[in-house]
Amino acid sequence: VAVATALDPRAVKAFVNDGRARYYGLESLAEWELSPRWHVAANYAFLAGRELNPNRHMRRLPPQQGYLAVRYVPSGRRPWIEASLSAAGAQRRLSGGDLDDERMGASRSRRDIADFFSAAMASRWISGGVFTPTGETLAAIQDRVLPGSPETARVPLYLETPAWFSIALRGGLPAGERLSLNWQISNLTDRNYRLHGSGVDAPGIHAWVMVRYRF
């Protein structure tokens, strides 16, 4: 149920337990010890579902996704290293609520764009009524993003969450029974991707180092 208010251009949503739904899918996990030093792990998951009355996609369905990792662990207290591939398929089974969700379909109106253009968050990129990164005026941005759309009509900007993959390297160096040094470098291909429903894009190569002590 959605209710319009004067406080926010987005509808206020209320969720109730009503009707019937059906889900189906699968989830798998496999591990192989190729040798005392080599270890392989993989998983795959898929889930689909529909509301039965009315007949439509369920909200917030994850896309198919999987993981593959190969780890090398030398004998004794030596550094170990692991290479991994994480991937997800495109999610095109979006419900009406997903299309209006800022984290997925991100529906906007021309008025929403105008409000953001004049807000404090965007002010440092506005000079003389022009969005300096692209050299566009407000009207030019509105016409590019929502051509021909009425002023207040909200239109989904995205009809799917694109497929993606990410490659990572991680490892560790045991320094004693309780102390170890761990590290990771992820998204080695520097791809811009989004975990479905997260609302957060992940461009760039990420790296971290951690000292771990077990009590």
PDB file of C-alpha atoms in Angstrom:
ATOM      1  CA  VAL A   1       0.000   0.000   0.000  1.00  0.00           C
ATOM      2  CA  ALA A   2       1.410   3.427  -0.933  1.00  0.00           C
ATOM      3  CA  VAL A   3       0.211   6.781   0.389  1.00  0.00           C
ATOM      4  CA  ALA A   4       1.243  10.179  -0.990  1.00  0.00           C
ATOM      5  CA  THR A   5       2.151  12.906   1.508  1.00  0.00           C
ATOM      6  CA  ALA A   6       3.241  16.523   1.351  1.00  0.00           C
ATOM      7  CA  LEU A   7       6.459  15.708   3.219  1.00  0.00           C
ATOM      8  CA  ASP A   8       8.224  13.734   0.484  1.00  0.00           C
ATOM      9  CA  PRO A   9       7.689  13.305  -3.277  1.00  0.00           C
ATOM     10  CA  ARG A  10       8.139   9.571  -2.796  1.00  0.00           C
ATOM     11  CA  ALA A  11       5.163   7.526  -1.652  1.00  0.00           C
ATOM     12  CA  VAL A  12       5.085   6.313   1.924  1.00  0.00           C
ATOM     13  CA  LYS A  13       4.856   2.541   1.777  1.00  0.00           C
ATOM     14  CA  ALA A  14       3.145   0.179   4.214  1.00  0.00           C
ATOM     15  CA  PHE A  15       3.655  -3.575   4.001  1.00  0.00           C
ATOM     16  CA  VAL A  16       1.015  -6.061   5.097  1.00  0.00           C
ATOM     17  CA  ASN A  17       0.801  -9.856   4.999  1.00  0.00           C
ATOM     18  CA  ASP A  18      -1.731 -10.462   2.248  1.00  0.00           C
ATOM     19  CA  GLY A  19      -2.190 -12.915  -0.610  1.00  0.00           C
ATOM     20  CA  ARG A  20       0.006 -15.853  -1.579  1.00  0.00           C
ATOM     21  CA  ALA A  21       3.466 -16.241  -3.072  1.00  0.00           C
ATOM     22  CA  ARG A  22       5.571 -19.052  -4.475  1.00  0.00           C
ATOM     23  CA  TYR A  23       9.357 -19.304  -4.484  1.00  0.00           C
ATOM     24  CA  TYR A  24      11.696 -21.797  -6.083  1.00  0.00           C
ATOM     25  CA  GLY A  25      15.437 -21.981  -6.481  1.00  0.00           C
ATOM     26  CA  LEU A  26      18.595 -23.788  -5.569  1.00  0.00           C
ATOM     27  CA  GLU A  27      21.745 -23.258  -3.572  1.00  0.00           C
ATOM     28  CA  SER A  28      24.920 -25.297  -3.819  1.00  0.00           C
ATOM     29  CA  LEU A  29      28.324 -25.430  -2.177  1.00  0.00           C
ATOM     30  CA  ALA A  30      31.275 -27.598  -3.155  1.00  0.00           C
ATOM     31  CA  GLU A  31      34.793 -27.925  -1.806  1.00  0.00           C
ATOM     32  CA  TRP A  32      37.733 -29.965  -3.077  1.00  0.00           C
ATOM     33  CA  GLU A  33      41.003 -30.834  -1.358  1.00  0.00           C
ATOM     34  CA  LEU A  34      43.186 -31.349  -4.416  1.00  0.00           C
ATOM     35  CA  SER A  35      46.194 -31.903  -2.200  1.00  0.00           C
ATOM     36  CA  PRO A  36      47.314 -30.889   1.283  1.00  0.00           C
ATOM     37  CA  ARG A  37      48.382 -27.557  -0.218  1.00  0.00           C
ATOM     38  CA  TRP A  38      45.649 -26.818  -2.789  1.00  0.00           C
ATOM     39  CA  HIS A  39      42.007 -26.170  -1.887  1.00  0.00           C
ATOM     40  CA  VAL A  40      39.114 -25.193  -4.194  1.00  0.00           C
ATOM     41  CA  ALA A  41      35.702 -23.888  -3.075  1.00  0.00           C
ATOM     42  CA  ALA A  42      32.680 -22.834  -5.140  1.00  0.00           C
ATOM     43  CA  ASN A  43      29.038 -21.984  -4.637  1.00  0.00           C
ATOM     44  CA  TYR A  44      26.035 -21.031  -6.769  1.00  0.00           C
ATOM     45  CA  ALA A  45      22.580 -19.753  -5.823  1.00  0.00           C
ATOM     46  CA  PHE A  46      19.421 -18.940  -7.776  1.00  0.00           C
ATOM     47  CA  LEU A  47      16.039 -17.802  -6.474  1.00  0.00           C
ATOM     48  CA  ALA A  48      12.829 -16.858  -8.292  1.00  0.00           C
ATOM     49  CA  GLY A  49       9.401 -16.043  -6.957  1.00  0.00           C
ATOM     50  CA  ARG A  50       6.043 -14.541  -7.842  1.00  0.00           C
ATOM     51  CA  GLU A  51       3.052 -13.228  -6.014  1.00  0.00           C
ATOM     52  CA  LEU A  52       0.043 -15.306  -7.038  1.00  0.00           C
ATOM     53  CA  ASN A  53      -2.710 -12.747  -6.519  1.00  0.00           C
ATOM     54  CA  PRO A  54      -2.051 -10.498  -8.332  1.00  0.00           C
ATOM     55  CA  ASN A  55       0.434 -12.383 -10.506  1.00  0.00           C
ATOM     56  CA  ARG A  56       3.648 -10.359 -10.427  1.00  0.00           C
ATOM     57  CA  HIS A  57       7.327 -10.534  -9.462  1.00  0.00           C
ATOM     58  CA  MET A  58       8.206 -10.617  -5.787  1.00  0.00           C
ATOM     59  CA  ARG A  59      10.085  -7.666  -4.362  1.00  0.00           C
ATOM     60  CA  ARG A  60      13.843  -7.689  -3.764  1.00  0.00           C
ATOM     61  CA  LEU A  61      14.629 -10.958  -5.504  1.00  0.00           C
ATOM     62  CA  PRO A  62      18.399 -11.484  -5.712  1.00  0.00           C
ATOM     63  CA  PRO A  63      19.965 -12.391  -9.066  1.00  0.00           C
ATOM     64  CA  GLN A  64      21.749 -15.659  -9.665  1.00  0.00           C
ATOM     65  CA  GLN A  65      25.198 -15.433  -8.131  1.00  0.00           C
ATOM     66  CA  GLY A  66      28.258 -17.535  -7.494  1.00  0.00           C
ATOM     67  CA  TYR A  67      31.774 -17.705  -6.147  1.00  0.00           C
ATOM     68  CA  LEU A  68      34.959 -19.620  -6.998  1.00  0.00           C
ATOM     69  CA  ALA A  69      38.151 -19.594  -4.943  1.00  0.00           C
ATOM     70  CA  VAL A  70      41.486 -21.397  -5.197  1.00  0.00           C
ATOM     71  CA  ARG A  71      43.753 -21.362  -2.127  1.00  0.00           C
ATOM     72  CA  TYR A  72      47.391 -22.400  -1.814  1.00  0.00           C
ATOM     73  CA  VAL A  73      48.601 -23.194   1.717  1.00  0.00           C
ATOM     74  CA  PRO A  74      52.251 -24.260   2.043  1.00  0.00           C
ATOM     75  CA  SER A  75      53.195 -26.563   4.871  1.00  0.00           C
ATOM     76  CA  GLY A  76      54.412 -24.974   8.078  1.00  0.00           C
ATOM     77  CA  ARG A  77      54.057 -21.337   9.067  1.00  0.00           C
ATOM     78  CA  ARG A  78      54.322 -19.814   5.629  1.00  0.00           C
ATOM     79  CA  PRO A  79      52.260 -17.236   3.740  1.00  0.00           C
ATOM     80  CA  TRP A  80      49.074 -18.564   2.138  1.00  0.00           C
ATOM     81  CA  ILE A  81      47.368 -16.979  -0.856  1.00  0.00           C
ATOM     82  CA  GLU A  82      43.916 -17.247  -2.430  1.00  0.00           C
ATOM     83  CA  ALA A  83      42.495 -16.057  -5.755  1.00  0.00           C
ATOM     84  CA  SER A  84      38.722 -15.702  -6.060  1.00  0.00           C
ATOM     85  CA  LEU A  85      36.068 -14.777  -8.578  1.00  0.00           C
ATOM     86  CA  SER A  86      32.664 -13.448  -7.477  1.00  0.00           C
ATOM     87  CA  ALA A  87      29.918 -12.944 -10.047  1.00  0.00           C
ATOM     88  CA  ALA A  88      26.218 -12.199 -10.370  1.00  0.00           C
ATOM     89  CA  GLY A  89      23.835 -12.317 -13.316  1.00  0.00           C
ATOM     90  CA  ALA A  90      21.601  -9.475 -14.417  1.00  0.00           C
ATOM     91  CA  GLN A  91      18.384  -9.082 -12.453  1.00  0.00           C
ATOM     92  CA  ARG A  92      15.547  -8.145 -14.780  1.00  0.00           C
ATOM     93  CA  ARG A  93      12.688  -9.556 -12.675  1.00  0.00           C
ATOM     94  CA  LEU A  94      11.893  -6.265 -10.947  1.00  0.00           C
ATOM     95  CA  SER A  95       8.554  -5.572  -9.277  1.00  0.00           C
ATOM     96  CA  GLY A  96       6.832  -2.211  -9.333  1.00  0.00           C
ATOM     97  CA  GLY A  97       8.231  -1.527  -5.879  1.00  0.00           C
ATOM     98  CA  ASP A  98      11.753  -2.356  -7.067  1.00  0.00           C
ATOM     99  CA  LEU A  99      11.446   0.054  -9.985  1.00  0.00           C
ATOM    100  CA  ASP A 100      10.530   2.828  -7.547  1.00  0.00           C
ATOM    101  CA  ASP A 101      13.243   1.888  -5.039  1.00  0.00           C
ATOM    102  CA  GLU A 102      16.196   4.306  -5.008  1.00  0.00           C
ATOM    103  CA  ARG A 103      18.558   1.331  -4.592  1.00  0.00           C
ATOM    104  CA  MET A 104      17.291  -0.458  -7.743  1.00  0.00           C
ATOM    105  CA  GLY A 105      15.076   1.248 -10.339  1.00  0.00           C
ATOM    106  CA  ALA A 106      15.644   4.685  -8.811  1.00  0.00           C
ATOM    107  CA  SER A 107      12.570   6.381 -10.274  1.00  0.00           C
ATOM    108  CA  ARG A 108      12.889  10.157 -10.664  1.00  0.00           C
ATOM    109  CA  SER A 109      10.857  13.040 -12.019  1.00  0.00           C
ATOM    110  CA  ARG A 110      12.047  16.226 -13.676  1.00  0.00           C
ATOM    111  CA  ARG A 111      11.135  18.019 -10.466  1.00  0.00           C
ATOM    112  CA  ASP A 112      13.310  15.614  -8.442  1.00  0.00           C
ATOM    113  CA  ILE A 113      16.260  16.450 -10.698  1.00  0.00           C
ATOM    114  CA  ALA A 114      15.586  20.177 -10.245  1.00  0.00           C
ATOM    115  CA  ASP A 115      15.445  19.801  -6.459  1.00  0.00           C
ATOM    116  CA  PHE A 116      18.807  18.009  -6.426  1.00  0.00           C
ATOM    117  CA  PHE A 117      20.317  20.557  -8.838  1.00  0.00           C
ATOM    118  CA  SER A 118      19.502  23.387  -6.426  1.00  0.00           C
ATOM    119  CA  ALA A 119      20.382  21.497  -3.230  1.00  0.00           C
ATOM    120  CA  ALA A 120      23.482  22.132  -1.138  1.00  0.00           C
ATOM    121  CA  MET A 121      25.003  18.738  -1.980  1.00  0.00           C
ATOM    122  CA  ALA A 122      25.341  19.668  -5.664  1.00  0.00           C
ATOM    123  CA  SER A 123      26.232  23.337  -5.140  1.00  0.00           C
ATOM    124  CA  ARG A 124      30.013  22.876  -5.415  1.00  0.00           C
ATOM    125  CA  TRP A 125      29.570  21.583  -8.989  1.00  0.00           C
ATOM    126  CA  ILE A 126      27.175  24.354 -10.077  1.00  0.00           C
ATOM    127  CA  SER A 127      28.547  27.586 -11.535  1.00  0.00           C
ATOM    128  CA  GLY A 128      26.395  30.168 -13.312  1.00  0.00           C
ATOM    129  CA  GLY A 129      23.523  27.696 -13.614  1.00  0.00           C
ATOM    130  CA  VAL A 130      25.762  25.100 -15.274  1.00  0.00           C
ATOM    131  CA  PHE A 131      26.747  21.651 -13.968  1.00  0.00           C
ATOM    132  CA  THR A 132      30.502  22.032 -14.452  1.00  0.00           C
ATOM    133  CA  PRO A 133      31.494  18.327 -14.842  1.00  0.00           C
ATOM    134  CA  THR A 134      29.373  18.040 -18.012  1.00  0.00           C
ATOM    135  CA  GLY A 135      28.759  21.687 -18.970  1.00  0.00           C
ATOM    136  CA  GLU A 136      24.969  21.158 -18.927  1.00  0.00           C
ATOM    137  CA  THR A 137      22.195  23.385 -17.656  1.00  0.00           C
ATOM    138  CA  LEU A 138      19.356  21.994 -15.557  1.00  0.00           C
ATOM    139  CA  ALA A 139      17.056  21.812 -18.583  1.00  0.00           C
ATOM    140  CA  ALA A 140      19.715  19.958 -20.593  1.00  0.00           C
ATOM    141  CA  ILE A 141      20.131  17.356 -17.838  1.00  0.00           C
ATOM    142  CA  GLN A 142      16.363  16.900 -17.522  1.00  0.00           C
ATOM    143  CA  ASP A 143      16.000  16.459 -21.284  1.00  0.00           C
ATOM    144  CA  ARG A 144      18.859  13.950 -21.396  1.00  0.00           C
ATOM    145  CA  VAL A 145      17.708  11.847 -18.434  1.00  0.00           C
ATOM    146  CA  LEU A 146      13.924  12.105 -18.849  1.00  0.00           C
ATOM    147  CA  PRO A 147      13.180  13.361 -22.373  1.00  0.00           C
ATOM    148  CA  GLY A 148       9.543  14.325 -22.891  1.00  0.00           C
ATOM    149  CA  SER A 149       8.510  13.335 -19.373  1.00  0.00           C
ATOM    150  CA  PRO A 150       5.899  15.435 -17.481  1.00  0.00           C
ATOM    151  CA  GLU A 151       7.253  17.569 -14.642  1.00  0.00           C
ATOM    152  CA  THR A 152       6.047  15.374 -11.783  1.00  0.00           C
ATOM    153  CA  ALA A 153       5.831  11.935 -13.436  1.00  0.00           C
ATOM    154  CA  ARG A 154       8.304   9.532 -11.828  1.00  0.00           C
ATOM    155  CA  VAL A 155      10.116   7.311 -14.333  1.00  0.00           C
ATOM    156  CA  PRO A 156      12.492   4.422 -13.465  1.00  0.00           C
ATOM    157  CA  LEU A 157      16.058   5.203 -14.474  1.00  0.00           C
ATOM    158  CA  TYR A 158      17.076   1.525 -14.480  1.00  0.00           C
ATOM    159  CA  LEU A 159      15.033  -1.452 -15.604  1.00  0.00           C
ATOM    160  CA  GLU A 160      17.591  -4.014 -14.426  1.00  0.00           C
ATOM    161  CA  THR A 161      20.666  -4.497 -12.256  1.00  0.00           C
ATOM    162  CA  PRO A 162      23.477  -5.379 -14.703  1.00  0.00           C
ATOM    163  CA  ALA A 163      25.557  -8.524 -14.383  1.00  0.00           C
ATOM    164  CA  TRP A 164      29.039  -8.166 -12.936  1.00  0.00           C
ATOM    165  CA  PHE A 165      32.125 -10.051 -11.815  1.00  0.00           C
ATOM    166  CA  SER A 166      34.967  -9.180  -9.460  1.00  0.00           C
ATOM    167  CA  ILE A 167      38.403 -10.763  -9.040  1.00  0.00           C
ATOM    168  CA  ALA A 168      40.257 -10.646  -5.736  1.00  0.00           C
ATOM    169  CA  LEU A 169      43.510 -11.785  -4.175  1.00  0.00           C
ATOM    170  CA  ARG A 170      43.906 -12.359  -0.453  1.00  0.00           C
ATOM    171  CA  GLY A 171      46.451 -13.945   1.790  1.00  0.00           C
ATOM    172  CA  GLY A 172      47.915 -14.234   5.236  1.00  0.00           C
ATOM    173  CA  LEU A 173      51.155 -14.672   7.122  1.00  0.00           C
ATOM    174  CA  PRO A 174      51.023 -16.563  10.428  1.00  0.00           C
ATOM    175  CA  ALA A 175      53.389 -14.960  12.939  1.00  0.00           C
ATOM    176  CA  GLY A 176      52.660 -17.241  15.866  1.00  0.00           C
ATOM    177  CA  GLU A 177      49.945 -19.302  17.479  1.00  0.00           C
ATOM    178  CA  ARG A 178      47.741 -16.224  17.984  1.00  0.00           C
ATOM    179  CA  LEU A 179      49.132 -13.518  15.720  1.00  0.00           C
ATOM    180  CA  SER A 180      48.730 -13.236  11.947  1.00  0.00           C
ATOM    181  CA  LEU A 181      48.897 -10.626   9.208  1.00  0.00           C
ATOM    182  CA  ASN A 182      46.110 -10.742   6.587  1.00  0.00           C
ATOM    183  CA  TRP A 183      45.610  -8.700   3.409  1.00  0.00           C
ATOM    184  CA  GLN A 184      43.258  -8.431   0.435  1.00  0.00           C
ATOM    185  CA  ILE A 185      43.132  -6.672  -2.936  1.00  0.00           C
ATOM    186  CA  SER A 186      39.687  -6.806  -4.545  1.00  0.00           C
ATOM    187  CA  ASN A 187      38.076  -5.709  -7.812  1.00  0.00           C
ATOM    188  CA  LEU A 188      41.364  -6.122  -9.642  1.00  0.00           C
ATOM    189  CA  THR A 189      39.751  -5.379 -13.016  1.00  0.00           C
ATOM    190  CA  ASP A 190      38.501  -2.015 -11.667  1.00  0.00           C
ATOM    191  CA  ARG A 191      34.922  -2.626 -12.793  1.00  0.00           C
ATOM    192  CA  ASN A 192      32.021  -0.462 -11.635  1.00  0.00           C
ATOM    193  CA  TYR A 193      29.363  -2.831 -10.270  1.00  0.00           C
ATOM    194  CA  ARG A 194      26.497  -2.862  -7.813  1.00  0.00           C
ATOM    195  CA  LEU A 195      25.334  -5.574  -5.454  1.00  0.00           C
ATOM    196  CA  HIS A 196      21.629  -5.852  -6.246  1.00  0.00           C
ATOM    197  CA  GLY A 197      19.532  -3.822  -3.815  1.00  0.00           C
ATOM    198  CA  SER A 198      22.500  -2.231  -2.067  1.00  0.00           C
ATOM    199  CA  GLY A 199      22.248   1.210  -3.666  1.00  0.00           C
ATOM    200  CA  VAL A 200      26.061   1.394  -3.632  1.00  0.00           C
ATOM    201  CA  ASP A 201      28.303   1.232  -6.694  1.00  0.00           C
ATOM    202  CA  ALA A 202      31.768  -0.246  -6.247  1.00  0.00           C
ATOM    203  CA  PRO A 203      34.293   1.199  -8.703  1.00  0.00           C
ATOM    204  CA  GLY A 204      38.004   1.189  -8.012  1.00  0.00           C
ATOM    205  CA  ILE A 205      40.519  -1.291  -6.703  1.00  0.00           C
ATOM    206  CA  HIS A 206      40.199  -1.882  -2.966  1.00  0.00           C
ATOM    207  CA  ALA A 207      42.989  -2.985  -0.636  1.00  0.00           C
ATOM    208  CA  TRP A 208      43.325  -3.572   3.086  1.00  0.00           C
ATOM    209  CA  VAL A 209      45.806  -5.019   5.549  1.00  0.00           C
ATOM    210  CA  MET A 210      44.823  -6.403   8.956  1.00  0.00           C
ATOM    211  CA  VAL A 211      46.768  -7.538  11.993  1.00  0.00           C
ATOM    212  CA  ARG A 212      44.851 -10.255  13.835  1.00  0.00           C
ATOM    213  CA  TYR A 213      45.448 -11.395  17.375  1.00  0.00           C
ATOM    214  CA  ARG A 214      43.435 -14.201  18.935  1.00  0.00           C
ATOM    215  CA  PHE A 215      42.964 -14.188  22.702  1.00  0.00           C
TER     216      PHE A 215
END
